Tab-separated table of C-alpha atoms in Angstrom:
chain	number	residue	atom	x	y	z
A	107	MET	CA	8.991	9.073	-25.398
A	108	ILE	CA	4.575	9.472	-24.724
A	109	ASP	CA	5.079	6.868	-22.576
A	110	GLU	CA	8.740	7.204	-20.195
A	111	THR	CA	6.790	10.916	-19.377
A	112	VAL	CA	3.473	9.778	-18.186
A	113	GLN	CA	5.191	7.427	-16.417
A	114	ASP	CA	7.080	9.558	-14.428
A	115	ALA	CA	4.081	11.906	-14.775
A	116	GLU	CA	2.482	8.859	-12.573
A	117	ASP	CA	5.867	8.366	-10.043
A	118	ARG	CA	6.283	11.682	-9.636
A	119	MET	CA	2.360	11.880	-8.464
A	120	SER	CA	2.402	8.240	-6.017
A	121	LYS	CA	5.044	9.564	-4.197
A	122	ALA	CA	3.106	13.080	-3.491
A	123	LEU	CA	0.594	10.101	-2.342
A	124	ASP	CA	2.748	8.041	-0.422
A	125	PHE	CA	4.223	11.203	1.735
A	126	MET	CA	1.196	12.477	2.783
A	127	ARG	CA	0.213	8.531	4.009
A	128	ASP	CA	3.772	9.298	5.774
A	129	GLU	CA	2.212	12.555	7.565
A	130	PHE	CA	-0.792	11.256	8.198
A	131	ARG	CA	1.208	8.200	9.910
A	132	GLY	CA	2.339	10.021	11.895
A	133	MET	CA	-0.346	12.157	13.317
A	134	ARG	CA	-0.829	10.997	17.148
A	135	THR	CA	-4.958	9.602	17.033
A	136	GLY	CA	-6.776	9.158	20.900
A	137	ARG	CA	-4.988	5.305	21.116
A	138	ALA	CA	-1.396	4.335	20.651
A	139	HIS	CA	0.108	3.076	17.401
A	140	PRO	CA	3.944	2.558	16.218
A	141	GLY	CA	3.479	5.131	13.308
A	142	LEU	CA	2.775	8.107	16.179
A	143	VAL	CA	7.412	7.677	16.595
A	144	GLU	CA	7.899	6.158	13.867
A	145	THR	CA	9.576	8.712	11.361
A	146	ILE	CA	10.956	10.861	14.769
A	147	ARG	CA	14.455	12.157	13.772
A	148	VAL	CA	16.892	11.668	17.213
A	149	ASP	CA	20.550	12.889	16.418
A	150	TYR	CA	22.636	9.364	16.737
A	151	TYR	CA	26.818	10.266	15.932
A	152	GLY	CA	25.899	12.668	14.192
A	153	THR	CA	23.383	11.744	11.499
A	154	ALA	CA	19.557	12.045	12.169
A	155	THR	CA	18.698	8.907	12.138
A	156	PRO	CA	14.350	8.093	12.389
A	157	ILE	CA	14.142	6.279	15.967
A	158	LYS	CA	12.610	3.010	13.779
A	159	ASP	CA	16.172	2.071	12.572
A	160	MET	CA	16.951	2.337	16.283
A	161	ALA	CA	14.938	0.772	18.617
A	162	SER	CA	11.926	-1.715	18.282
A	163	ILE	CA	8.351	-0.506	19.319
A	164	SER	CA	6.042	-2.182	20.495
A	165	VAL	CA	2.047	-0.885	22.130
A	166	PRO	CA	1.609	-3.005	25.331
A	167	GLU	CA	-1.984	-1.423	25.481
A	168	ALA	CA	-3.777	0.928	23.724
A	169	ASP	CA	-2.182	3.844	25.366
A	170	GLN	CA	0.359	3.639	25.973
A	171	ILE	CA	3.812	2.924	23.446
A	172	VAL	CA	7.107	1.117	24.256
A	173	ILE	CA	10.821	1.828	22.821
A	174	LYS	CA	12.694	-0.270	23.702
A	175	PRO	CA	16.331	0.524	21.762
A	176	PHE	CA	18.657	-1.087	20.534
A	177	ASP	CA	21.874	0.648	22.111
A	178	ALA	CA	21.184	1.511	25.456
A	179	SER	CA	23.480	4.775	25.028
A	180	ALA	CA	20.889	6.035	22.400
A	181	ILE	CA	17.881	6.499	24.945
A	182	GLY	CA	19.172	9.850	26.902
A	183	ASP	CA	18.640	10.999	22.834
A	184	MET	CA	15.816	9.761	21.299
A	185	GLU	CA	14.043	10.835	24.437
A	186	LYS	CA	15.772	14.493	24.412
A	187	GLY	CA	14.362	13.701	19.850
A	188	LEU	CA	11.008	13.019	21.615
A	189	LEU	CA	10.048	16.049	23.590
A	190	ALA	CA	11.806	18.195	20.170
A	191	SER	CA	9.260	16.525	17.841
A	192	ASP	CA	5.995	17.707	17.913
A	193	LEU	CA	4.328	14.944	19.500
A	194	GLY	CA	3.293	16.866	22.579
A	195	ILE	CA	4.136	13.384	25.536
A	196	THR	CA	6.473	13.296	26.829
A	197	PRO	CA	8.435	10.489	27.430
A	198	GLN	CA	9.476	8.323	30.479
A	199	ASN	CA	12.841	6.993	30.620
A	200	ASP	CA	13.554	3.681	32.555
A	201	GLY	CA	17.416	3.398	31.545
A	202	LYS	CA	16.371	1.422	29.233
A	203	LEU	CA	13.241	0.915	28.220
A	204	ILE	CA	10.815	5.044	27.141
A	205	ARG	CA	7.227	4.378	27.115
A	206	LEU	CA	4.676	6.789	25.985
A	207	LYS	CA	1.447	6.993	27.783
A	208	VAL	CA	-0.887	8.781	25.046
A	209	PRO	CA	-3.119	10.964	26.434
A	210	PRO	CA	-6.853	11.051	25.352
A	211	LEU	CA	-7.363	14.223	22.662
A	212	SER	CA	-9.583	17.088	23.340
A	213	GLU	CA	-12.675	17.897	20.654
A	214	GLU	CA	-10.717	20.849	19.756
A	215	ARG	CA	-7.406	19.481	19.698
A	216	ARG	CA	-9.052	16.874	17.071
A	217	LYS	CA	-10.638	19.580	14.977
A	218	GLN	CA	-7.367	21.015	14.752
A	219	LEU	CA	-5.277	16.963	13.629
A	220	VAL	CA	-8.304	17.113	10.518
A	221	SER	CA	-8.242	20.670	10.110
A	222	ARG	CA	-3.905	19.477	9.672
A	223	ALA	CA	-5.210	16.478	7.525
A	224	LYS	CA	-6.822	18.365	4.910
A	225	GLU	CA	-4.226	21.385	4.272
A	226	ILE	CA	-2.210	18.209	3.620
A	227	ALA	CA	-3.632	16.407	1.306
A	228	GLU	CA	-4.808	19.739	-0.219
A	229	GLU	CA	-0.829	20.056	-0.429
A	230	SER	CA	-1.055	16.648	-2.016
A	231	ARG	CA	-3.374	17.270	-5.085
A	232	ILE	CA	-1.519	20.571	-5.616
A	233	SER	CA	1.194	18.985	-6.110
A	234	MET	CA	-0.388	16.025	-8.754
A	235	ARG	CA	-2.092	18.584	-9.645
A	236	ASN	CA	1.450	20.493	-11.320
A	237	VAL	CA	3.214	17.104	-12.095
A	238	ARG	CA	-0.063	16.840	-14.674
A	239	ARG	CA	1.033	20.343	-15.844
A	240	ASP	CA	4.709	19.604	-16.019
A	241	ALA	CA	3.798	16.882	-17.940
A	242	ASN	CA	1.467	18.439	-20.170
A	243	LYS	CA	3.844	21.438	-21.252
A	244	THR	CA	6.114	18.647	-22.362
A	245	PHE	CA	3.715	16.795	-24.269
A	246	GLU	CA	2.855	20.766	-25.867
A	247	THR	CA	6.232	20.936	-26.932
A	248	SER	CA	6.844	17.617	-28.527
A	249	LYS	CA	4.080	19.093	-30.496
A	250	LYS	CA	5.636	22.521	-31.520
A	251	ASP	CA	8.584	19.810	-32.264
A	252	GLY	CA	6.335	17.760	-34.546
A	253	GLU	CA	7.181	14.662	-32.172
A	254	ILE	CA	3.967	14.153	-31.775
A	255	SER	CA	0.797	14.866	-33.634
A	256	GLU	CA	-2.172	16.087	-32.353
A	257	ASP	CA	-4.495	12.826	-31.945
A	258	GLU	CA	-0.733	11.397	-29.034
A	259	LEU	CA	-0.404	15.136	-27.104
A	260	SER	CA	-4.589	14.471	-27.706
A	261	SER	CA	-4.910	10.524	-25.568
A	262	SER	CA	-1.087	11.539	-23.770
A	263	LYS	CA	-3.757	13.936	-21.533
A	264	ASP	CA	-6.222	12.452	-21.049
A	265	ARG	CA	-3.976	9.466	-19.965
A	266	ILE	CA	-3.116	12.365	-17.499
A	267	GLN	CA	-5.785	13.447	-16.171
A	268	GLU	CA	-7.032	9.635	-15.754
A	269	ILE	CA	-3.618	8.615	-13.343
A	270	LEU	CA	-5.183	11.696	-11.872
A	271	LYS	CA	-8.303	11.511	-11.313
A	272	SER	CA	-7.257	8.247	-9.394
A	273	LEU	CA	-4.959	9.240	-6.701
A	274	GLU	CA	-6.926	12.480	-5.940
A	275	ASN	CA	-9.984	9.759	-4.978
A	276	GLN	CA	-7.297	7.768	-3.536
A	277	VAL	CA	-6.430	10.995	-1.649
A	278	ASP	CA	-9.272	11.945	-1.242
A	279	GLU	CA	-10.095	8.572	1.030
A	280	ASP	CA	-7.666	8.652	2.974
A	281	LEU	CA	-8.593	11.598	4.255
A	282	LYS	CA	-12.010	10.376	4.750
A	283	LYS	CA	-10.617	7.123	6.542
A	284	LYS	CA	-7.909	9.274	8.770
A	285	THR	CA	-10.414	12.131	9.800
A	286	ALA	CA	-13.042	9.814	11.391
A	287	GLU	CA	-10.064	7.949	12.589
A	288	LEU	CA	-9.610	11.596	14.045
A	289	MET	CA	-12.981	12.131	15.084
A	290	GLU	CA	-14.310	9.113	17.040
A	291	ILE	CA	-13.597	8.535	21.019
């Protein structure tokens, strides 16, 4: 029971870290990379589909992203999806490809993005701490019901805390990298 609860908590905490990393990947920096558009969802035959599932995405130049749809009839839908996203880049459609010219970020916009990255990281930490709280409640209930001893309760809480600390350190490292990436010119 203890191992299952610990494993479940670790999985849920890892998902919070993965979510943060996906959010960071989609944050615009001064240079082009496929992660900017991969997760943007486009209405494709009535289904919200990520662009990466509908097209090949390449970066031929440091400031340009080229999207080549697998189905040429979807190019208009992709263009609408890109315009509706919060990317802030106007797509150029030539009928076969969509080109996105990534402009350099202003200092003010860089600071806004760093602030948003910090918010995302804090949301991730809060989510992880909530998972810890839930796991500890489960352990406390098991102790009350006589399923585990006081020593097992203590060691279980310690295991959860170690996992949390490890994942929070990864959050801090990722935030530090993203901040440096956003602030470089």
